[in-house]
Coordinates of C-alpha atoms in Angstrom, one line a residue:
Chain A
M560 CA -108.8 208.7 151.4
I561 CA -112.1 209.6 149.7
M562 CA -113.4 206.2 150.4
S563 CA -112.6 206.2 154.1
N564 CA -114.2 209.7 154.4
E565 CA -117.3 208.3 152.9
I566 CA -117.4 205.5 155.4
T567 CA -117.0 207.7 158.4
N568 CA -119.5 210.2 156.9
G569 CA -122.1 207.6 156.1
N570 CA -121.2 205.8 159.3
S571 CA -122.0 202.5 157.5
V572 CA -119.5 200.2 155.8
I573 CA -122.4 198.3 154.3
S574 CA -125.9 199.4 153.7
L575 CA -128.8 197.7 152.0
K576 CA -132.1 199.4 151.2
G577 CA -135.1 197.5 150.0
V578 CA -133.1 194.7 148.3
N579 CA -135.1 192.1 146.4
K580 CA -133.7 189.2 144.4
W581 CA -135.3 186.5 142.3
Y582 CA -134.0 183.3 140.8
G583 CA -136.6 183.0 138.0
D584 CA -139.9 183.0 139.8
F585 CA -138.5 182.2 143.2
Q586 CA -137.8 185.2 145.4
A587 CA -134.6 184.6 147.3
L588 CA -134.4 187.9 149.1
K589 CA -137.4 190.0 150.2
D590 CA -137.1 193.7 151.0
I591 CA -133.8 193.4 152.9
N592 CA -132.8 196.5 154.9
L593 CA -129.5 196.5 156.8
E594 CA -126.9 198.9 158.0
I595 CA -123.5 197.6 159.2
K596 CA -121.0 199.9 160.8
A597 CA -117.2 199.6 160.9
K598 CA -115.9 197.1 163.4
E599 CA -119.3 195.5 163.8
K600 CA -119.6 191.7 164.0
I601 CA -122.8 190.4 162.4
V602 CA -123.8 186.7 162.5
I603 CA -126.5 185.7 160.0
C604 CA -128.3 182.4 160.7
G605 CA -131.4 180.6 159.5
P606 CA -132.6 177.4 158.0
S607 CA -131.2 176.2 154.7
G608 CA -132.7 177.9 151.8
S609 CA -133.5 181.0 153.8
G610 CA -131.4 183.3 151.6
K611 CA -128.5 183.9 154.0
S612 CA -125.8 182.8 151.6
T613 CA -127.4 184.7 148.8
L614 CA -127.5 187.8 150.9
I615 CA -123.8 187.6 151.8
R616 CA -122.8 186.8 148.2
C617 CA -124.7 190.0 147.1
L618 CA -122.4 192.1 149.3
N619 CA -119.4 191.6 146.9
R620 CA -121.7 191.1 143.9
L621 CA -120.9 187.4 143.3
E622 CA -124.7 187.5 143.0
A623 CA -126.7 190.3 141.4
H624 CA -129.7 191.8 143.2
Q625 CA -132.6 193.1 141.0
E626 CA -134.2 195.8 143.2
G627 CA -133.0 198.1 145.9
Q628 CA -129.6 199.5 146.7
I629 CA -126.5 198.0 148.1
H630 CA -123.7 200.3 149.2
V631 CA -120.3 198.8 150.2
T632 CA -117.5 201.1 151.5
G633 CA -119.6 204.0 150.1
I634 CA -119.9 202.6 146.6
E635 CA -123.1 201.4 145.1
L636 CA -123.1 197.9 143.6
H637 CA -125.1 197.7 140.4
E638 CA -125.0 196.0 137.0
T639 CA -123.2 198.6 135.0
M640 CA -120.8 199.7 137.6
K641 CA -117.1 200.2 136.8
D642 CA -114.3 198.8 138.8
I643 CA -116.1 196.1 140.7
D644 CA -112.7 194.5 141.1
I645 CA -111.5 197.6 143.1
V646 CA -114.4 197.3 145.5
R647 CA -113.9 193.6 145.9
Q648 CA -110.2 194.1 146.8
D649 CA -111.5 195.7 150.0
I650 CA -113.9 192.9 150.8
G651 CA -112.4 189.6 151.9
M652 CA -114.5 186.5 151.5
V653 CA -114.1 183.0 153.0
F654 CA -116.1 180.2 151.3
Q655 CA -117.6 177.0 152.6
G656 CA -115.5 175.0 150.2
F657 CA -112.2 177.0 150.9
N658 CA -111.6 177.5 147.1
L659 CA -107.8 177.7 147.5
F660 CA -105.9 177.7 144.2
P661 CA -104.7 174.1 144.0
H662 CA -101.8 174.8 141.6
L663 CA -100.2 177.4 143.9
T664 CA -98.5 176.7 147.2
V665 CA -100.0 178.1 150.4
L666 CA -97.5 181.0 150.3
E667 CA -98.3 181.7 146.7
N668 CA -102.0 181.6 147.4
C669 CA -101.5 184.4 150.0
M670 CA -99.1 186.4 147.8
A671 CA -101.2 186.3 144.7
G672 CA -103.7 189.1 145.6
P673 CA -101.2 191.7 147.0
N674 CA -98.7 190.9 144.2
W675 CA -101.0 190.7 141.2
V676 CA -103.6 193.4 141.9
R677 CA -102.4 195.5 144.8
G678 CA -99.1 196.2 143.0
I679 CA -97.0 195.2 145.9
D680 CA -93.6 193.8 145.1
E681 CA -92.8 190.1 145.6
K682 CA -90.6 190.6 148.7
E683 CA -93.1 192.6 150.6
A684 CA -96.0 190.4 149.5
K685 CA -94.1 187.4 150.8
E686 CA -93.4 189.1 154.2
R687 CA -97.1 190.0 154.5
A688 CA -98.2 186.5 153.6
M689 CA -95.8 185.0 156.1
S690 CA -97.1 187.3 158.9
M691 CA -100.7 186.4 158.0
L692 CA -99.9 182.7 158.0
E693 CA -98.4 183.2 161.5
Q694 CA -101.5 184.9 162.5
V695 CA -103.6 181.9 161.5
K696 CA -100.9 179.7 163.1
I697 CA -99.7 177.7 160.1
P698 CA -96.5 179.4 158.9
E699 CA -94.7 176.0 158.7
Q700 CA -97.1 174.9 155.9
A701 CA -96.1 177.8 153.6
D702 CA -94.5 175.7 150.9
K703 CA -97.1 172.9 150.8
Y704 CA -99.9 172.7 148.3
P705 CA -103.4 173.1 149.5
E706 CA -104.4 169.4 149.0
Q707 CA -101.6 168.4 151.4
L708 CA -103.4 170.2 154.3
S709 CA -106.4 169.2 156.4
G710 CA -109.7 171.0 155.9
G711 CA -109.2 173.2 158.9
Q712 CA -105.8 174.2 157.8
Q713 CA -107.0 175.0 154.3
Q714 CA -109.7 177.2 155.7
R715 CA -107.2 179.0 157.8
V716 CA -105.1 179.6 154.7
A717 CA -108.2 180.9 153.0
I718 CA -108.7 183.4 155.8
A719 CA -105.0 184.4 155.6
R720 CA -105.3 184.8 151.8
S721 CA -108.1 187.2 152.3
L722 CA -106.4 189.1 155.1
C723 CA -103.3 189.7 152.9
M724 CA -105.4 192.0 150.8
Q725 CA -105.9 194.1 154.0
P726 CA -109.7 194.2 153.5
K727 CA -112.1 196.6 155.3
V728 CA -114.7 193.9 155.6
M729 CA -114.6 190.2 155.9
L730 CA -117.4 188.0 154.7
F731 CA -117.7 184.4 155.9
D732 CA -120.1 182.1 154.1
E733 CA -120.6 179.0 156.3
P734 CA -116.8 178.7 156.9
T735 CA -117.0 175.6 159.1
S736 CA -119.9 173.7 157.4
A737 CA -117.6 171.6 155.2
L738 CA -115.2 170.7 158.0
D739 CA -114.8 167.5 160.1
P740 CA -116.1 168.2 163.6
E741 CA -112.7 168.2 165.3
M742 CA -111.4 170.9 162.9
V743 CA -114.2 173.4 163.5
S744 CA -112.7 174.9 166.6
E745 CA -109.4 175.8 165.1
V746 CA -111.1 177.8 162.4
L747 CA -113.5 179.4 164.9
E748 CA -110.5 180.4 167.1
T749 CA -108.9 182.1 164.2
M750 CA -112.2 184.0 163.6
V751 CA -112.5 185.0 167.2
E752 CA -108.9 186.4 167.1
L753 CA -109.8 188.3 164.0
A754 CA -112.9 189.7 165.7
K755 CA -110.8 190.9 168.6
S756 CA -108.5 192.7 166.2
G757 CA -111.4 195.0 165.3
M758 CA -112.2 193.6 161.8
T759 CA -115.7 194.3 160.4
M760 CA -117.2 190.8 160.0
I761 CA -120.3 189.3 158.5
C762 CA -120.6 185.6 159.2
V763 CA -123.2 183.2 157.9
T764 CA -122.8 180.3 160.3
H765 CA -124.7 177.8 162.5
E766 CA -122.1 178.0 165.2
M767 CA -124.2 179.5 168.0
G768 CA -121.3 179.4 170.5
F769 CA -119.3 181.7 168.2
A770 CA -122.3 183.9 167.7
K771 CA -122.7 184.3 171.5
Q772 CA -119.0 185.0 171.9
V773 CA -118.4 187.6 169.3
A774 CA -121.6 188.9 167.6
D775 CA -122.8 192.4 168.2
R776 CA -126.0 191.5 166.4
I777 CA -127.5 188.3 165.2
I778 CA -129.7 188.4 162.2
F779 CA -132.2 185.5 161.7
M780 CA -133.5 184.9 158.2
D781 CA -136.2 182.7 156.9
E782 CA -137.7 182.5 153.4
G783 CA -135.7 185.4 152.1
E784 CA -136.7 187.8 154.9
I785 CA -134.9 189.2 157.9
V786 CA -137.2 187.8 160.6
E787 CA -135.4 189.0 163.6
E788 CA -132.4 191.2 164.4
N789 CA -131.1 191.4 167.9
T790 CA -128.2 191.3 170.3
P791 CA -127.0 187.8 171.2
E792 CA -128.5 187.9 174.8
E793 CA -131.9 189.0 173.6
F794 CA -131.8 186.7 170.6
F795 CA -131.1 183.5 172.6
N796 CA -132.9 184.3 175.8
N797 CA -135.9 186.2 174.6
P798 CA -136.6 185.5 170.9
Q799 CA -139.5 187.6 169.6
N800 CA -140.7 185.7 166.6
N801 CA -142.2 182.2 166.5
R802 CA -140.0 181.2 163.6
T803 CA -136.9 182.1 165.6
K804 CA -138.1 180.1 168.5
T805 CA -138.7 177.0 166.4
F806 CA -135.2 177.4 164.8
L807 CA -133.5 177.8 168.1
D808 CA -135.3 174.8 169.5
Q809 CA -134.1 172.7 166.6
I810 CA -130.5 173.9 166.6
L811 CA -129.9 174.0 170.3
T812 CA -131.3 170.5 171.2
Chain B
M1457 CA -110.1 150.0 135.0
F1458 CA -109.6 150.0 138.7
V1459 CA -108.3 146.7 139.8
D1460 CA -110.1 144.8 142.6
T1461 CA -108.1 143.3 145.5
V1462 CA -109.5 139.8 144.8
V1463 CA -107.9 137.9 141.9
E1464 CA -110.2 135.9 139.6
D1465 CA -109.0 132.6 138.1
K1466 CA -107.3 133.1 134.8
A1467 CA -109.7 132.0 132.0
L1468 CA -106.8 130.2 130.3
H1469 CA -106.4 128.0 133.4
K1470 CA -110.0 126.7 133.3
P1471 CA -110.1 123.4 131.4
A1472 CA -113.5 124.2 129.7
F1473 CA -112.2 127.4 128.3
L1474 CA -108.9 125.8 127.2
I1475 CA -110.7 123.1 125.3
G1476 CA -113.1 125.5 123.7
L1477 CA -110.3 127.7 122.7
S1478 CA -108.3 124.8 121.2
V1479 CA -111.2 123.6 119.2
T1480 CA -112.0 127.1 117.9
V1481 CA -108.3 127.8 116.9
L1482 CA -108.1 124.4 115.2
A1483 CA -111.3 125.1 113.3
I1484 CA -110.0 128.5 112.2
F1485 CA -106.6 127.2 111.1
F1486 CA -108.3 124.3 109.3
A1487 CA -110.5 126.7 107.5
F1488 CA -107.6 128.9 106.4
N1489 CA -105.7 125.8 105.1
F1490 CA -102.0 126.3 105.6
T1491 CA -101.1 123.2 103.6
N1492 CA -99.7 125.0 100.6
T1493 CA -97.6 127.5 102.7
I1494 CA -94.2 127.2 104.2
F1495 CA -95.8 125.2 107.0
G1496 CA -96.9 122.5 104.6
E1497 CA -93.4 122.1 103.3
F1498 CA -92.2 121.8 106.9
F1499 CA -94.5 118.9 107.5
S1500 CA -93.8 117.0 104.2
P1501 CA -91.9 114.2 106.0
V1502 CA -95.1 113.3 107.7
I1503 CA -97.8 114.1 105.2
G1504 CA -95.9 113.6 102.0
N1505 CA -96.4 116.0 99.1
P1506 CA -98.4 118.9 100.6
E1507 CA -100.4 119.3 97.4
E1508 CA -101.6 115.8 97.5
S1509 CA -102.0 115.3 101.2
G1510 CA -105.7 116.1 101.2
F1511 CA -107.8 116.1 104.3
F1512 CA -105.1 114.2 106.4
G1513 CA -102.4 116.8 105.6
R1514 CA -104.7 119.7 106.1
F1515 CA -105.7 118.3 109.5
V1516 CA -102.2 117.5 110.7
V1517 CA -100.9 120.9 109.8
S1518 CA -103.7 122.8 111.5
F1519 CA -103.7 120.5 114.5
V1520 CA -100.0 121.0 115.2
L1521 CA -100.2 124.7 114.6
S1522 CA -103.1 125.1 117.0
V1523 CA -101.4 123.1 119.6
I1524 CA -98.3 125.3 119.3
F1525 CA -100.5 128.4 119.5
V1526 CA -102.4 127.3 122.6
L1527 CA -99.2 126.1 124.4
N1528 CA -97.7 129.5 123.6
L1529 CA -100.6 131.3 125.2
L1530 CA -100.5 128.9 128.2
A1531 CA -96.8 129.5 128.7
I1532 CA -97.2 133.3 128.5
S1533 CA -100.1 133.2 131.0
F1534 CA -97.7 132.0 133.7
A1535 CA -95.3 135.0 133.3
R1536 CA -95.5 138.2 135.3
L1537 CA -97.7 141.0 133.8
K1538 CA -94.8 143.1 132.4
I1539 CA -93.1 140.1 130.9
Q1540 CA -96.5 139.0 129.4
I1541 CA -96.9 142.3 127.7
L1542 CA -93.4 142.3 126.4
I1543 CA -93.7 138.8 124.9
V1544 CA -97.1 139.5 123.3
W1545 CA -95.8 142.7 121.8
F1546 CA -92.7 140.9 120.5
E1547 CA -94.7 138.1 119.0
L1548 CA -97.2 140.4 117.3
F1549 CA -94.3 142.4 115.9
L1550 CA -92.8 139.2 114.5
L1551 CA -96.1 138.4 112.9
F1552 CA -96.1 141.9 111.3
L1553 CA -92.6 141.4 110.0
A1554 CA -93.6 138.0 108.6
F1555 CA -96.5 139.8 106.9
A1556 CA -94.2 142.4 105.4
Y1557 CA -91.6 139.7 104.4
S1558 CA -94.3 137.8 102.5
F1559 CA -94.3 140.6 99.9
D1560 CA -90.9 139.5 98.7
L1561 CA -89.3 142.8 99.5
K1562 CA -86.1 144.0 97.9
L1563 CA -84.1 145.4 100.8
S1564 CA -81.4 146.9 98.7
F1565 CA -84.1 149.1 97.0
I1566 CA -85.2 150.4 100.4
Q1567 CA -81.5 151.0 101.4
S1568 CA -80.9 153.1 98.3
R1569 CA -83.8 155.4 98.9
I1570 CA -84.2 155.5 102.7
G1571 CA -81.7 158.4 102.8
L1572 CA -83.9 160.6 100.8
M1573 CA -87.0 159.5 102.7
I1574 CA -85.5 160.6 105.9
S1575 CA -83.5 163.7 104.9
K1576 CA -86.3 165.1 102.8
G1577 CA -89.5 163.3 103.6
L1578 CA -89.3 162.9 107.3
F1579 CA -87.9 166.4 107.7
T1580 CA -90.7 168.0 105.7
T1581 CA -93.4 166.0 107.6
I1582 CA -92.0 167.0 111.0
Y1583 CA -91.6 170.6 109.9
I1584 CA -95.2 170.8 108.6
S1585 CA -96.7 169.1 111.6
A1586 CA -94.7 171.1 114.1
V1587 CA -95.6 174.5 112.6
S1588 CA -99.2 173.4 112.3
I1589 CA -99.4 172.2 115.9
V1590 CA -98.1 175.6 117.2
I1591 CA -100.5 177.6 115.1
A1592 CA -103.4 175.2 115.9
T1593 CA -102.7 175.6 119.7
A1594 CA -102.7 179.4 119.4
I1595 CA -106.0 179.2 117.4
A1596 CA -107.4 176.8 120.0
I1597 CA -106.7 179.1 123.0
V1598 CA -108.3 182.1 121.3
G1599 CA -111.2 180.0 120.0
A1600 CA -111.9 178.5 123.4
I1601 CA -111.9 181.9 125.1
A1602 CA -114.1 183.3 122.4
K1603 CA -116.6 180.4 122.7
L1604 CA -116.8 181.0 126.5
S1605 CA -117.1 184.8 126.3
N1606 CA -120.2 186.8 126.6
N1607 CA -119.3 188.7 123.4
G1608 CA -121.8 187.8 120.7
F1609 CA -119.4 188.5 117.8
A1610 CA -116.6 186.5 119.4
Y1611 CA -118.9 183.5 120.1
A1612 CA -120.5 183.6 116.7
I1613 CA -117.2 183.8 114.8
A1614 CA -115.6 181.0 116.9
S1615 CA -118.6 178.7 116.7
F1616 CA -119.0 179.3 112.9
Y1617 CA -115.3 178.5 112.5
T1618 CA -115.4 175.3 114.5
S1619 CA -118.6 174.2 112.8
L1620 CA -117.2 174.8 109.3
F1621 CA -113.7 173.3 109.8
R1622 CA -114.9 170.3 111.8
G1623 CA -117.6 169.8 109.2
L1624 CA -115.4 169.5 106.1
P1625 CA -113.0 166.6 105.3
L1626 CA -109.4 167.7 105.8
L1627 CA -108.5 166.6 102.2
L1628 CA -111.3 168.9 100.9
Q1629 CA -109.9 171.8 103.0
V1630 CA -106.5 171.2 101.6
Y1631 CA -107.8 171.5 98.0
L1632 CA -110.0 174.5 98.8
I1633 CA -107.2 176.5 100.3
Y1634 CA -104.6 175.5 97.6
K1635 CA -106.8 175.9 94.6
G1636 CA -109.3 178.4 95.9
L1637 CA -107.1 181.2 97.2
P1638 CA -105.2 181.7 93.9
Q1639 CA -108.6 182.3 92.2
L1640 CA -109.2 185.1 94.7
G1641 CA -105.9 186.6 93.7
F1642 CA -103.7 185.2 96.6
M1643 CA -100.9 183.1 95.4
V1644 CA -100.0 180.6 98.0
D1645 CA -97.3 177.9 97.8
A1646 CA -98.0 174.3 98.5
I1647 CA -96.4 174.1 102.0
P1648 CA -98.0 177.3 103.4
S1649 CA -101.4 176.2 102.2
G1650 CA -100.9 172.7 103.6
I1651 CA -99.9 174.2 106.9
A1652 CA -102.9 176.5 106.8
A1653 CA -105.3 173.6 106.2
L1654 CA -103.9 171.5 109.0
S1655 CA -103.8 174.4 111.5
L1656 CA -107.3 175.5 110.8
C1657 CA -108.7 172.0 110.9
Y1658 CA -106.9 170.9 114.1
G1659 CA -107.4 174.4 115.6
A1660 CA -111.1 173.7 115.4
Y1661 CA -110.9 170.3 117.1
M1662 CA -108.5 171.7 119.7
T1663 CA -110.8 174.7 120.4
E1664 CA -113.4 172.2 121.7
I1665 CA -110.8 170.4 123.8
F1666 CA -109.5 173.7 125.3
R1667 CA -113.1 174.9 125.9
A1668 CA -114.0 171.7 127.8
G1669 CA -110.7 172.0 129.8
I1670 CA -111.5 175.5 130.9
Q1671 CA -115.1 174.7 131.7
S1672 CA -114.1 171.7 133.9
I1673 CA -112.4 174.1 136.4
P1674 CA -114.9 174.5 139.3
K1675 CA -116.7 177.8 139.5
G1676 CA -115.4 178.3 143.1
Q1677 CA -112.0 179.1 141.5
W1678 CA -113.6 182.0 139.6
E1679 CA -115.5 183.1 142.7
A1680 CA -112.5 183.1 144.9
S1681 CA -110.5 185.0 142.3
R1682 CA -113.2 187.5 141.8
A1683 CA -113.6 188.0 145.6
L1684 CA -109.9 188.9 145.7
G1685 CA -110.5 191.5 143.0
F1686 CA -108.9 189.8 140.0
K1687 CA -110.0 190.8 136.5
S1688 CA -111.2 188.2 134.0
G1689 CA -108.0 188.2 132.0
L1690 CA -105.8 187.7 135.0
I1691 CA -108.1 184.9 136.3
L1692 CA -107.8 183.1 133.0
R1693 CA -104.1 183.5 132.7
K1694 CA -103.0 182.8 136.3
I1695 CA -105.8 180.6 137.8
I1696 CA -107.9 178.8 135.2
L1697 CA -105.5 178.0 132.3
P1698 CA -102.7 176.6 134.5
Q1699 CA -105.2 174.3 136.2
S1700 CA -106.8 173.2 132.9
I1701 CA -103.5 172.2 131.3
P1702 CA -103.3 168.8 133.0
I1703 CA -106.8 168.2 131.7
I1704 CA -106.0 169.4 128.2
V1705 CA -102.7 167.6 127.7
P1706 CA -103.9 164.0 127.1
P1707 CA -106.5 164.8 124.4
T1708 CA -104.2 167.4 122.8
G1709 CA -101.4 164.7 122.6
N1710 CA -103.9 162.6 120.7
Q1711 CA -104.5 165.4 118.3
F1712 CA -100.8 165.9 117.8
I1713 CA -100.4 162.3 116.9
A1714 CA -103.4 162.3 114.6
M1715 CA -102.1 165.5 112.9
L1716 CA -98.7 164.0 112.3
K1717 CA -100.4 161.3 110.2
D1718 CA -102.9 163.6 108.6
S1719 CA -100.0 165.7 107.3
S1720 CA -99.8 162.9 104.7
L1721 CA -102.9 164.4 103.1
V1722 CA -100.8 167.4 101.9
S1723 CA -99.0 165.0 99.7
V1724 CA -101.7 165.7 97.1
L1725 CA -100.2 169.2 96.7
G1726 CA -96.9 167.6 95.6
I1727 CA -95.1 168.5 98.8
W1728 CA -92.1 166.2 99.2
E1729 CA -93.1 164.8 102.6
L1730 CA -93.0 161.2 103.6
M1731 CA -96.2 160.0 102.0
Y1732 CA -95.5 161.7 98.7
L1733 CA -92.0 160.3 98.5
A1734 CA -93.3 156.8 99.5
K1735 CA -95.7 156.9 96.6
T1736 CA -93.5 158.4 93.9
L1737 CA -90.2 156.7 94.8
G1738 CA -91.8 153.2 94.5
Q1739 CA -93.9 154.0 91.4
R1740 CA -91.1 154.2 88.9
D1741 CA -89.7 150.7 89.6
F1742 CA -93.1 149.1 90.6
R1743 CA -91.7 148.6 94.1
H1744 CA -94.7 150.1 95.9
M1745 CA -94.7 147.9 99.0
E1746 CA -91.0 148.6 99.8
M1747 CA -91.6 152.3 100.0
L1748 CA -95.0 152.2 101.6
L1749 CA -93.8 149.8 104.4
T1750 CA -90.8 152.0 105.0
A1751 CA -93.0 155.1 105.3
A1752 CA -95.3 153.1 107.6
M1753 CA -92.5 152.2 109.9
I1754 CA -91.3 155.8 110.0
Y1755 CA -94.8 157.1 110.9
W1756 CA -95.2 154.4 113.5
G1757 CA -91.8 155.2 115.0
L1758 CA -92.6 158.9 115.2
T1759 CA -96.0 158.1 116.8
I1760 CA -94.3 156.0 119.5
I1761 CA -91.9 158.8 120.3
L1762 CA -94.8 161.2 120.6
E1763 CA -96.7 158.8 122.8
M1764 CA -93.7 158.5 125.1
I1765 CA -93.3 162.3 125.3
Q1766 CA -97.0 162.6 126.1
A1767 CA -96.8 160.0 128.8
R1768 CA -93.9 161.8 130.3
I1769 CA -95.7 165.2 130.3
E1770 CA -98.7 163.5 131.9
R1771 CA -96.6 162.0 134.6
K1772 CA -95.0 165.4 135.3
Y1773 CA -98.4 167.0 136.0
E1774 CA -99.5 164.0 138.1
Q1775 CA -96.5 164.5 140.4
K1776 CA -97.1 168.2 140.8
T1777 CA -100.7 168.0 141.9

């Protein structure tokens, strides 16, 4: 209860203030400031090496930032924090490479989180897993192992696995980049459905159709900086920065 | 090796290779000179008294033997792969038996003592190996996790341990533990100190195997688990270790097999295991070869059984994933 109060009070689920990050001498993130409210859908795009994946991975502290503050669901992420696992339970993450657990069935992949760390008994975890698998439209694959599924199916399972934790925020790190072209749409459809349900979503993606359709804001990054931040209409029709224009020219032709 | 879809000609079916092989084999047989063996006796109707047959006898014997040898190879080369393997195994085994037979063994001597070899020796060997394997596995899991941890103490202790126990000959470790500990005031019996030496030594090797197995799991598995809010211990137990088992099993099986045979080193402590009995039972009657060959066959048989178990476990994991 305390946590949800903090969210409503602070009005931001995620807030970054003056975040800097280096890999050795290379500065991956430069003075990032960002506020994301509940139910917002944010799309982050930019050329490769622009820091967008680094940024999203800092939000559940798979990566560490060196300067500035990151608050997620009202809790600050820092090096000596306690209970990072509790914070992460509320942040779902979908990876480019799916990262399903290959030794567990699809159903077990989805039950693992609720059953092992949420303390939900097996029967209820199974019901929840099945309902999530129905939501991503592959309940019939429940007893298969991940490698028996296509890439698109695996990614939908990965989304279901995250949703089973009933997260407050979902992070998507290039979820369709590793897929064969004909499988991209099934994953995007799932994400659109999820967006309609009111989930707070932050997506690193190059799928501009998806961005137009669901994003409240598009953030364009280049060389570790947020270059431009705008609504989809403004972003596509009236880009302000030259770097944005170049990027859009490249990606839309 | 991964087989190509195009089949090359068999070397044995190329005339040049066949002739070259025949000449080489003839030369080798000629050099070894089988005239004064059972083969020479066999050819005596043709070459007369083997001792006096000279160059002619020596040539005839080696020529006929090399023709038989090459024809045998040629015949086998026409069989199907599985049959080929079986025949070659069988023939090599016959050769081994012939080698053993050439020592003029007294079978009744073996018969009278094989009971003790099995009831006492085999049992003790299996007992020592089995207990050591279990302890070594436990050490290896702890050691591997310690070596991968960020804890300086854990890493230092584990790496010192593996360095020391991989760095000393096992026989030396056996002596150090058996003779050293009593001087420090700890009286240890022979069997416990033998088990301790084997466990510590193989635990060190297996630590490295387990560490490599754990490290071979892609880091995406750790990231996905962490993103779900799993703690490190849970990730290791439920995600990483189960996936590394199929990678760990084959080299661990090799370690088990090696340990079974290295358990013979504890015979220096006077433990009545296979090797010790093989040495002492034969000594009194100067019948060394009988007992040594018996022990050899028992070790070999045990190894074959272990290999079969290992293959079965590997198959099981292959099917599952």
